[in-house]
Amino acid sequence: IAEEDSFAQLLNELGGSNLSKKATALDQLAQLDDERVLPTLEALMNNALYQQKSDNQFVFAESAADGMKITSVVTGAVLGEAVSSRDLRKIITNNSLRSRARNLVAATRLMNKKAEVREAAALELIKSPNIEFLQPLDNAIAKEKVPAIQQALQVARGAITLDHPDEIERLKAVQAMDGFEHKQVITLLEQRLQKNADGSLVEPSALVRTTVPDYALMAGVPAVQKAWMSRHGHRLVERDAEGKFLCPQS
């Protein structure tokens, strides 16, 4: 079956009532080399995938001033700026399908042909680490050839496994995140050195706690991280728009 026909056929499956067939269609959609796949999965995940009642055409729908703005899933053409919601039929989903769509969206972004999309996906996982994305992340790490993106993927994996029950896995996570200048990474590492409400340490392992990241300013007994330093010895305070620290000398 041609790629175009496959996309249309799988869209039709999403419009059906059989949730099992919808799940299968989602998996098959994610395998297509088609730029329309990602927005379709995102729309399903966000309850924004509809069909027009008049002709069953699949559309993306979003709220507009005088109704709903709808865009063709197949062609990308805007079909209306003020369409009544009564003229649309929302594609039926459940929590399981939306969760599946989220995983497929993450996997699709991580394996995208565009380097900037893959990097953005890695940074998003660093901001919102989720164990559900560990397998697609490992798949992406195995295939990534760009060093900077490979590092971001490894850091994202570290952010996910930082709470792993195994001490060695947490140690690997800290080592993977070490030196990566990103606000969320710094926050996550700092949290491991803090105390819980009952006085116990968030990070129970002395081995992991003493794996101090490069350029961390430590103080006290036991040592607690107080700040970050630049390689020129400046205490880092100001950040740029991406959350990276700014050194006054470099």
CSV table of C-alpha atoms in Angstrom, one decimal:
chain,number,residue,atom,x,y,z
A,1,ILE,CA,0.0,0.0,0.0
A,2,ALA,CA,1.3,3.4,-0.9
A,3,GLU,CA,2.3,5.7,2.0
A,4,GLU,CA,-0.6,8.1,1.1
A,5,ASP,CA,-3.1,5.3,1.1
A,6,SER,CA,-1.7,3.9,4.4
A,7,PHE,CA,-2.1,7.3,6.1
A,8,ALA,CA,-5.7,7.7,5.0
A,9,GLN,CA,-6.5,4.1,5.9
A,10,LEU,CA,-5.1,4.4,9.4
A,11,LEU,CA,-6.9,7.7,9.9
A,12,ASN,CA,-10.2,5.9,9.1
A,13,GLU,CA,-9.4,3.4,11.8
A,14,LEU,CA,-9.0,6.2,14.3
A,15,GLY,CA,-12.5,7.3,13.4
A,16,GLY,CA,-14.0,4.0,14.3
A,17,SER,CA,-15.4,2.8,17.6
A,18,ASN,CA,-13.1,-0.2,18.2
A,19,LEU,CA,-10.6,1.0,20.8
A,20,SER,CA,-8.3,-2.0,20.1
A,21,LYS,CA,-8.2,-1.2,16.4
A,22,LYS,CA,-7.5,2.4,17.2
A,23,ALA,CA,-4.5,1.4,19.4
A,24,THR,CA,-3.1,-0.8,16.5
A,25,ALA,CA,-3.7,2.1,14.1
A,26,LEU,CA,-1.7,4.5,16.3
A,27,ASP,CA,1.2,2.1,16.4
A,28,GLN,CA,1.2,1.7,12.6
A,29,LEU,CA,0.8,5.5,12.1
A,30,ALA,CA,4.0,6.0,14.1
A,31,GLN,CA,5.9,3.8,11.7
A,32,LEU,CA,5.1,5.9,8.7
A,33,ASP,CA,7.7,8.2,7.2
A,34,ASP,CA,5.1,11.0,6.9
A,35,GLU,CA,5.3,14.5,8.3
A,36,ARG,CA,1.6,14.5,9.1
A,37,VAL,CA,2.0,11.7,11.6
A,38,LEU,CA,3.3,13.8,14.5
A,39,PRO,CA,0.6,16.5,14.4
A,40,THR,CA,-2.0,13.8,14.2
A,41,LEU,CA,-0.7,12.0,17.2
A,42,GLU,CA,-0.4,15.3,19.1
A,43,ALA,CA,-4.0,16.2,18.2
A,44,LEU,CA,-5.3,12.9,19.4
A,45,MET,CA,-3.3,13.2,22.6
A,46,ASN,CA,-4.8,16.7,23.2
A,47,ASN,CA,-8.4,15.8,22.2
A,48,ALA,CA,-8.1,18.1,19.2
A,49,LEU,CA,-8.8,15.5,16.5
A,50,TYR,CA,-12.2,15.7,14.9
A,51,GLN,CA,-14.2,14.7,11.8
A,52,GLN,CA,-16.6,16.9,9.9
A,53,LYS,CA,-20.1,15.5,10.1
A,54,SER,CA,-20.9,16.6,6.6
A,55,ASP,CA,-18.2,14.6,4.8
A,56,ASN,CA,-16.3,12.7,7.5
A,57,GLN,CA,-13.1,14.6,6.7
A,58,PHE,CA,-10.5,14.5,9.5
A,59,VAL,CA,-9.6,17.9,10.9
A,60,PHE,CA,-7.6,19.5,13.6
A,61,ALA,CA,-9.8,21.8,15.6
A,62,GLU,CA,-9.0,24.7,18.0
A,63,SER,CA,-11.1,27.3,19.7
A,64,ALA,CA,-11.5,30.6,17.9
A,65,ALA,CA,-13.3,33.9,18.5
A,66,ASP,CA,-16.5,32.8,16.8
A,67,GLY,CA,-16.4,29.1,16.9
A,68,MET,CA,-13.8,26.5,15.9
A,69,LYS,CA,-10.9,26.9,13.5
A,70,ILE,CA,-10.5,23.7,11.6
A,71,THR,CA,-7.6,22.5,9.4
A,72,SER,CA,-7.5,19.5,7.2
A,73,VAL,CA,-5.4,16.7,8.6
A,74,VAL,CA,-4.6,15.4,5.1
A,75,THR,CA,-3.8,18.6,3.2
A,76,GLY,CA,-3.1,21.1,6.0
A,77,ALA,CA,-5.5,23.6,4.4
A,78,VAL,CA,-7.6,25.8,6.7
A,79,LEU,CA,-11.2,24.8,6.1
A,80,GLY,CA,-13.0,27.2,8.4
A,81,GLU,CA,-12.3,29.9,11.0
A,82,ALA,CA,-15.7,30.0,12.7
A,83,VAL,CA,-17.1,26.5,12.5
A,84,SER,CA,-19.8,25.4,15.0
A,85,SER,CA,-18.8,22.5,17.3
A,86,ARG,CA,-22.1,21.0,16.4
A,87,ASP,CA,-20.8,20.4,12.9
A,88,LEU,CA,-17.9,18.3,14.2
A,89,ARG,CA,-17.5,14.9,15.8
A,90,LYS,CA,-14.6,14.4,18.2
A,91,ILE,CA,-12.6,11.3,17.7
A,92,ILE,CA,-13.3,9.0,20.7
A,93,THR,CA,-10.3,8.2,23.0
A,94,ASN,CA,-9.7,7.0,26.5
A,95,ASN,CA,-6.9,7.4,29.0
A,96,SER,CA,-5.1,4.3,27.6
A,97,LEU,CA,-5.1,5.7,24.0
A,98,ARG,CA,-4.0,9.1,25.1
A,99,SER,CA,-1.1,7.6,27.1
A,100,ARG,CA,-0.2,5.5,24.1
A,101,ALA,CA,-0.3,8.6,21.9
A,102,ARG,CA,2.0,10.5,24.4
A,103,ASN,CA,4.6,7.7,24.2
A,104,LEU,CA,4.4,7.6,20.4
A,105,VAL,CA,4.7,11.4,20.2
A,106,ALA,CA,7.9,11.2,22.4
A,107,ALA,CA,9.3,8.4,20.3
A,108,THR,CA,8.5,10.1,17.0
A,109,ARG,CA,10.1,13.4,18.1
A,110,LEU,CA,13.2,11.6,19.4
A,111,MET,CA,13.6,9.8,16.0
A,112,ASN,CA,12.7,12.8,13.9
A,113,LYS,CA,14.9,13.6,10.8
A,114,LYS,CA,15.4,17.2,12.0
A,115,ALA,CA,18.1,17.6,14.5
A,116,GLU,CA,16.4,20.5,16.2
A,117,VAL,CA,13.3,18.5,16.8
A,118,ARG,CA,15.3,15.7,18.4
A,119,GLU,CA,17.2,18.1,20.6
A,120,ALA,CA,14.0,19.9,21.6
A,121,ALA,CA,12.4,16.5,22.5
A,122,ALA,CA,15.4,15.6,24.7
A,123,LEU,CA,15.2,19.0,26.5
A,124,GLU,CA,11.5,18.5,27.1
A,125,LEU,CA,12.2,15.1,28.7
A,126,ILE,CA,14.8,16.8,30.9
A,127,LYS,CA,12.1,19.3,32.0
A,128,SER,CA,9.5,16.6,32.5
A,129,PRO,CA,11.2,13.3,33.2
A,130,ASN,CA,8.8,10.3,32.9
A,131,ILE,CA,9.7,6.7,33.2
A,132,GLU,CA,7.2,5.8,30.5
A,133,PHE,CA,9.6,7.4,27.9
A,134,LEU,CA,12.6,5.4,29.0
A,135,GLN,CA,12.4,2.8,26.2
A,136,PRO,CA,11.9,5.2,23.3
A,137,LEU,CA,14.7,7.3,24.8
A,138,ASP,CA,17.0,4.3,24.9
A,139,ASN,CA,16.1,3.5,21.3
A,140,ALA,CA,17.0,7.1,20.3
A,141,ILE,CA,20.3,7.0,22.2
A,142,ALA,CA,21.3,3.9,20.3
A,143,LYS,CA,20.8,5.6,17.0
A,144,GLU,CA,21.8,9.3,17.6
A,145,LYS,CA,24.9,10.4,15.7
A,146,VAL,CA,25.1,14.1,16.7
A,147,PRO,CA,27.3,14.4,19.8
A,148,ALA,CA,25.4,17.4,21.3
A,149,ILE,CA,22.1,15.6,20.9
A,150,GLN,CA,23.5,12.4,22.2
A,151,GLN,CA,24.6,14.2,25.3
A,152,ALA,CA,21.2,15.8,25.8
A,153,LEU,CA,19.6,12.3,25.4
A,154,GLN,CA,21.9,10.8,28.0
A,155,VAL,CA,21.1,13.7,30.4
A,156,ALA,CA,17.4,13.1,29.8
A,157,ARG,CA,17.9,9.5,30.7
A,158,GLY,CA,19.7,10.5,33.8
A,159,ALA,CA,16.8,12.8,34.8
A,160,ILE,CA,14.4,9.8,34.5
A,161,THR,CA,16.6,7.4,36.4
A,162,LEU,CA,17.7,9.7,39.2
A,163,ASP,CA,15.0,8.2,41.4
A,164,HIS,CA,15.9,4.6,40.5
A,165,PRO,CA,15.8,2.2,43.4
A,166,ASP,CA,19.3,0.9,42.5
A,167,GLU,CA,22.2,2.9,43.8
A,168,ILE,CA,24.4,2.2,40.8
A,169,GLU,CA,21.7,3.4,38.4
A,170,ARG,CA,21.4,6.7,40.4
A,171,LEU,CA,25.1,7.1,40.3
A,172,LYS,CA,25.2,6.6,36.5
A,173,ALA,CA,22.4,9.2,36.3
A,174,VAL,CA,24.3,11.8,38.3
A,175,GLN,CA,27.4,11.2,36.2
A,176,ALA,CA,25.4,11.5,33.0
A,177,MET,CA,24.0,14.9,34.1
A,178,ASP,CA,27.3,16.2,35.5
A,179,GLY,CA,28.4,19.4,33.8
A,180,PHE,CA,25.3,19.8,31.6
A,181,GLU,CA,24.4,23.5,31.9
A,182,HIS,CA,20.6,23.5,32.1
A,183,LYS,CA,18.4,25.0,34.9
A,184,GLN,CA,16.4,21.8,35.4
A,185,VAL,CA,19.5,19.6,35.6
A,186,ILE,CA,20.9,21.8,38.3
A,187,THR,CA,17.6,21.8,40.2
A,188,LEU,CA,17.3,18.0,40.0
A,189,LEU,CA,20.9,17.5,41.3
A,190,GLU,CA,20.5,20.0,44.1
A,191,GLN,CA,17.3,18.2,45.2
A,192,ARG,CA,19.3,15.0,45.7
A,193,LEU,CA,21.4,16.7,48.3
A,194,GLN,CA,18.5,18.1,50.3
A,195,LYS,CA,16.6,16.6,53.3
A,196,ASN,CA,13.0,15.3,53.5
A,197,ALA,CA,10.5,16.7,56.0
A,198,ASP,CA,11.4,13.9,58.4
A,199,GLY,CA,15.1,14.9,58.3
A,200,SER,CA,16.2,12.0,56.1
A,201,LEU,CA,18.3,12.7,53.0
A,202,VAL,CA,16.6,12.7,49.7
A,203,GLU,CA,19.6,10.7,48.3
A,204,PRO,CA,20.2,7.9,50.8
A,205,SER,CA,23.5,6.8,49.3
A,206,ALA,CA,26.7,8.4,50.5
A,207,LEU,CA,28.4,7.2,47.3
A,208,VAL,CA,25.9,9.1,45.1
A,209,ARG,CA,26.0,12.2,47.4
A,210,THR,CA,29.7,12.4,47.2
A,211,THR,CA,29.7,12.2,43.4
A,212,VAL,CA,30.0,16.0,43.3
A,213,PRO,CA,29.4,17.5,39.8
A,214,ASP,CA,32.2,19.6,38.3
A,215,TYR,CA,32.1,23.3,39.2
A,216,ALA,CA,29.8,22.7,42.2
A,217,LEU,CA,30.5,24.9,45.3
A,218,MET,CA,30.2,22.7,48.4
A,219,ALA,CA,30.2,23.6,52.0
A,220,GLY,CA,29.5,22.0,55.4
A,221,VAL,CA,29.8,18.6,57.0
A,222,PRO,CA,28.4,16.6,55.3
A,223,ALA,CA,29.1,18.6,52.2
A,224,VAL,CA,26.1,20.3,50.7
A,225,GLN,CA,26.1,22.1,47.3
A,226,LYS,CA,25.6,25.8,47.8
A,227,ALA,CA,26.1,27.2,44.2
A,228,TRP,CA,27.8,26.7,40.9
A,229,MET,CA,31.1,28.1,39.8
A,230,SER,CA,32.5,28.8,36.4
A,231,ARG,CA,35.8,27.4,35.2
A,232,HIS,CA,37.3,30.9,35.8
A,233,GLY,CA,36.3,30.8,39.5
A,234,HIS,CA,33.2,33.1,39.3
A,235,ARG,CA,30.1,32.2,41.3
A,236,LEU,CA,27.3,31.8,38.7
A,237,VAL,CA,24.1,33.7,39.4
A,238,GLU,CA,22.6,35.2,36.1
A,239,ARG,CA,21.1,32.9,33.5
A,240,ASP,CA,20.3,33.4,29.8
A,241,ALA,CA,16.9,32.8,28.2
A,242,GLU,CA,17.5,29.1,28.0
A,243,GLY,CA,18.3,28.8,31.7
A,244,LYS,CA,22.0,28.4,31.2
A,245,PHE,CA,24.4,30.2,33.6
A,246,LEU,CA,26.3,33.3,32.3
A,247,CYS,CA,29.9,33.6,33.3
A,248,PRO,CA,31.1,37.3,33.4
A,249,GLN,CA,34.5,36.2,32.0
A,250,SER,CA,33.6,33.8,29.2
